[in-house]
């Protein structure tokens, strides 16, 4: 799977999959309809359901500023810099 590409440990893989599963069970999931690619909508829905409203992605261009609904979109490098 793609998780092996990033060398995530099994526990981290499980946490990530649980977050993705959350996207289908959050009230925001059915409300996000503004992104150019509808396949990206679950990821924005998960970010909308979190208190910090942050989305980390290598595909920032898939989340245009006008479509983010108040979510901060960061590259992995930006996210790591904020955590440091």
PDB file of C-alpha atoms in Angstrom:
ATOM      1  CA  UNK A   1       0.000   0.000   0.000  1.00  0.00           C
ATOM      2  CA  UNK A   2       0.977   3.662  -0.130  1.00  0.00           C
ATOM      3  CA  UNK A   3       1.712   3.589   3.612  1.00  0.00           C
ATOM      4  CA  UNK A   4       4.813   1.502   2.972  1.00  0.00           C
ATOM      5  CA  UNK A   5       6.096   4.208   0.647  1.00  0.00           C
ATOM      6  CA  UNK A   6       6.303   6.529   3.649  1.00  0.00           C
ATOM      7  CA  UNK A   7       7.558   3.794   6.009  1.00  0.00           C
ATOM      8  CA  UNK A   8       4.899   4.346   8.652  1.00  0.00           C
ATOM      9  CA  UNK A   9       4.960   1.878  11.515  1.00  0.00           C
ATOM     10  CA  UNK A  10       1.977  -0.436  11.922  1.00  0.00           C
ATOM     11  CA  UNK A  11       0.540   1.576  14.850  1.00  0.00           C
ATOM     12  CA  UNK A  12       0.766   4.811  12.831  1.00  0.00           C
ATOM     13  CA  UNK A  13      -0.838   3.066   9.847  1.00  0.00           C
ATOM     14  CA  UNK A  14      -3.729   1.999  12.072  1.00  0.00           C
ATOM     15  CA  UNK A  15      -4.177   5.552  13.396  1.00  0.00           C
ATOM     16  CA  UNK A  16      -4.170   7.010   9.888  1.00  0.00           C
ATOM     17  CA  UNK A  17      -6.695   4.482   8.646  1.00  0.00           C
ATOM     18  CA  UNK A  18      -8.924   5.269  11.625  1.00  0.00           C
ATOM     19  CA  UNK A  19      -8.780   8.965  10.720  1.00  0.00           C
ATOM     20  CA  UNK A  20      -9.713   8.208   7.120  1.00  0.00           C
ATOM     21  CA  UNK A  21     -12.585   6.080   8.344  1.00  0.00           C
ATOM     22  CA  UNK A  22     -13.706   9.031  10.451  1.00  0.00           C
ATOM     23  CA  UNK A  23     -14.208  11.014   7.234  1.00  0.00           C
ATOM     24  CA  UNK A  24     -17.144   8.826   6.254  1.00  0.00           C
ATOM     25  CA  UNK A  25     -18.791   9.186   9.676  1.00  0.00           C
ATOM     26  CA  UNK A  26     -18.491  12.909  10.276  1.00  0.00           C
ATOM     27  CA  UNK A  27     -21.359  15.312   9.612  1.00  0.00           C
ATOM     28  CA  UNK A  28     -19.057  17.466   7.470  1.00  0.00           C
ATOM     29  CA  UNK A  29     -18.426  14.597   5.050  1.00  0.00           C
ATOM     30  CA  UNK A  30     -21.704  15.167   3.242  1.00  0.00           C
ATOM     31  CA  UNK A  31     -21.322  18.939   3.224  1.00  0.00           C
ATOM     32  CA  UNK A  32     -17.968  19.309   1.464  1.00  0.00           C
ATOM     33  CA  UNK A  33     -18.710  19.636  -2.232  1.00  0.00           C
ATOM     34  CA  UNK A  34     -16.417  22.415  -3.318  1.00  0.00           C
ATOM     35  CA  UNK A  35     -13.132  20.740  -4.238  1.00  0.00           C
ATOM     36  CA  UNK A  36     -12.039  20.232  -7.835  1.00  0.00           C
ATOM     37  CA  UNK A  37     -11.607  16.485  -7.199  1.00  0.00           C
ATOM     38  CA  UNK A  38     -14.464  14.911  -5.196  1.00  0.00           C
ATOM     39  CA  UNK A  39     -12.086  12.145  -4.055  1.00  0.00           C
ATOM     40  CA  UNK A  40     -10.300  14.743  -1.888  1.00  0.00           C
ATOM     41  CA  UNK A  41     -13.473  15.725  -0.027  1.00  0.00           C
ATOM     42  CA  UNK A  42     -13.156  13.094   2.765  1.00  0.00           C
ATOM     43  CA  UNK A  43      -9.760  14.498   3.731  1.00  0.00           C
ATOM     44  CA  UNK A  44     -11.162  18.006   4.036  1.00  0.00           C
ATOM     45  CA  UNK A  45     -14.112  16.612   5.990  1.00  0.00           C
ATOM     46  CA  UNK A  46     -11.779  15.018   8.542  1.00  0.00           C
ATOM     47  CA  UNK A  47      -9.897  18.306   8.947  1.00  0.00           C
ATOM     48  CA  UNK A  48     -13.204  20.119   9.439  1.00  0.00           C
ATOM     49  CA  UNK A  49     -14.130  17.643  12.185  1.00  0.00           C
ATOM     50  CA  UNK A  50     -10.963  18.305  14.188  1.00  0.00           C
ATOM     51  CA  UNK A  51     -10.503  21.167  16.651  1.00  0.00           C
ATOM     52  CA  UNK A  52      -7.366  22.502  14.922  1.00  0.00           C
ATOM     53  CA  UNK A  53      -8.798  22.284  11.391  1.00  0.00           C
ATOM     54  CA  UNK A  54      -5.444  21.428   9.811  1.00  0.00           C
ATOM     55  CA  UNK A  55      -4.854  19.253   6.759  1.00  0.00           C
ATOM     56  CA  UNK A  56      -1.368  18.007   5.880  1.00  0.00           C
ATOM     57  CA  UNK A  57      -0.942  16.977   2.261  1.00  0.00           C
ATOM     58  CA  UNK A  58       1.626  16.702  -0.477  1.00  0.00           C
ATOM     59  CA  UNK A  59      -1.040  17.947  -2.877  1.00  0.00           C
ATOM     60  CA  UNK A  60      -1.776  21.470  -1.659  1.00  0.00           C
ATOM     61  CA  UNK A  61      -2.969  22.429  -5.152  1.00  0.00           C
ATOM     62  CA  UNK A  62      -5.872  19.990  -4.719  1.00  0.00           C
ATOM     63  CA  UNK A  63      -7.200  22.240  -1.937  1.00  0.00           C
ATOM     64  CA  UNK A  64      -7.520  25.769  -3.386  1.00  0.00           C
ATOM     65  CA  UNK A  65      -7.779  28.514  -0.741  1.00  0.00           C
ATOM     66  CA  UNK A  66     -11.305  29.411  -1.836  1.00  0.00           C
ATOM     67  CA  UNK A  67     -12.456  25.826  -1.165  1.00  0.00           C
ATOM     68  CA  UNK A  68     -10.871  25.155   2.224  1.00  0.00           C
ATOM     69  CA  UNK A  69     -13.821  26.181   4.422  1.00  0.00           C
ATOM     70  CA  UNK A  70     -11.508  27.558   7.107  1.00  0.00           C
ATOM     71  CA  UNK A  71      -9.084  24.618   7.093  1.00  0.00           C
ATOM     72  CA  UNK A  72      -5.355  25.372   7.191  1.00  0.00           C
ATOM     73  CA  UNK A  73      -3.626  23.278   4.522  1.00  0.00           C
ATOM     74  CA  UNK A  74       0.063  22.536   5.075  1.00  0.00           C
ATOM     75  CA  UNK A  75       2.724  20.598   3.237  1.00  0.00           C
ATOM     76  CA  UNK A  76       4.471  17.893   5.281  1.00  0.00           C
ATOM     77  CA  UNK A  77       7.529  20.158   5.538  1.00  0.00           C
ATOM     78  CA  UNK A  78       5.408  23.036   6.862  1.00  0.00           C
ATOM     79  CA  UNK A  79       3.737  20.744   9.381  1.00  0.00           C
ATOM     80  CA  UNK A  80       7.078  19.430  10.649  1.00  0.00           C
ATOM     81  CA  UNK A  81       8.385  22.989  10.941  1.00  0.00           C
ATOM     82  CA  UNK A  82       5.374  23.929  13.080  1.00  0.00           C
ATOM     83  CA  UNK A  83       5.924  20.900  15.317  1.00  0.00           C
ATOM     84  CA  UNK A  84       9.631  21.645  15.792  1.00  0.00           C
TER      85      UNK A  84
END
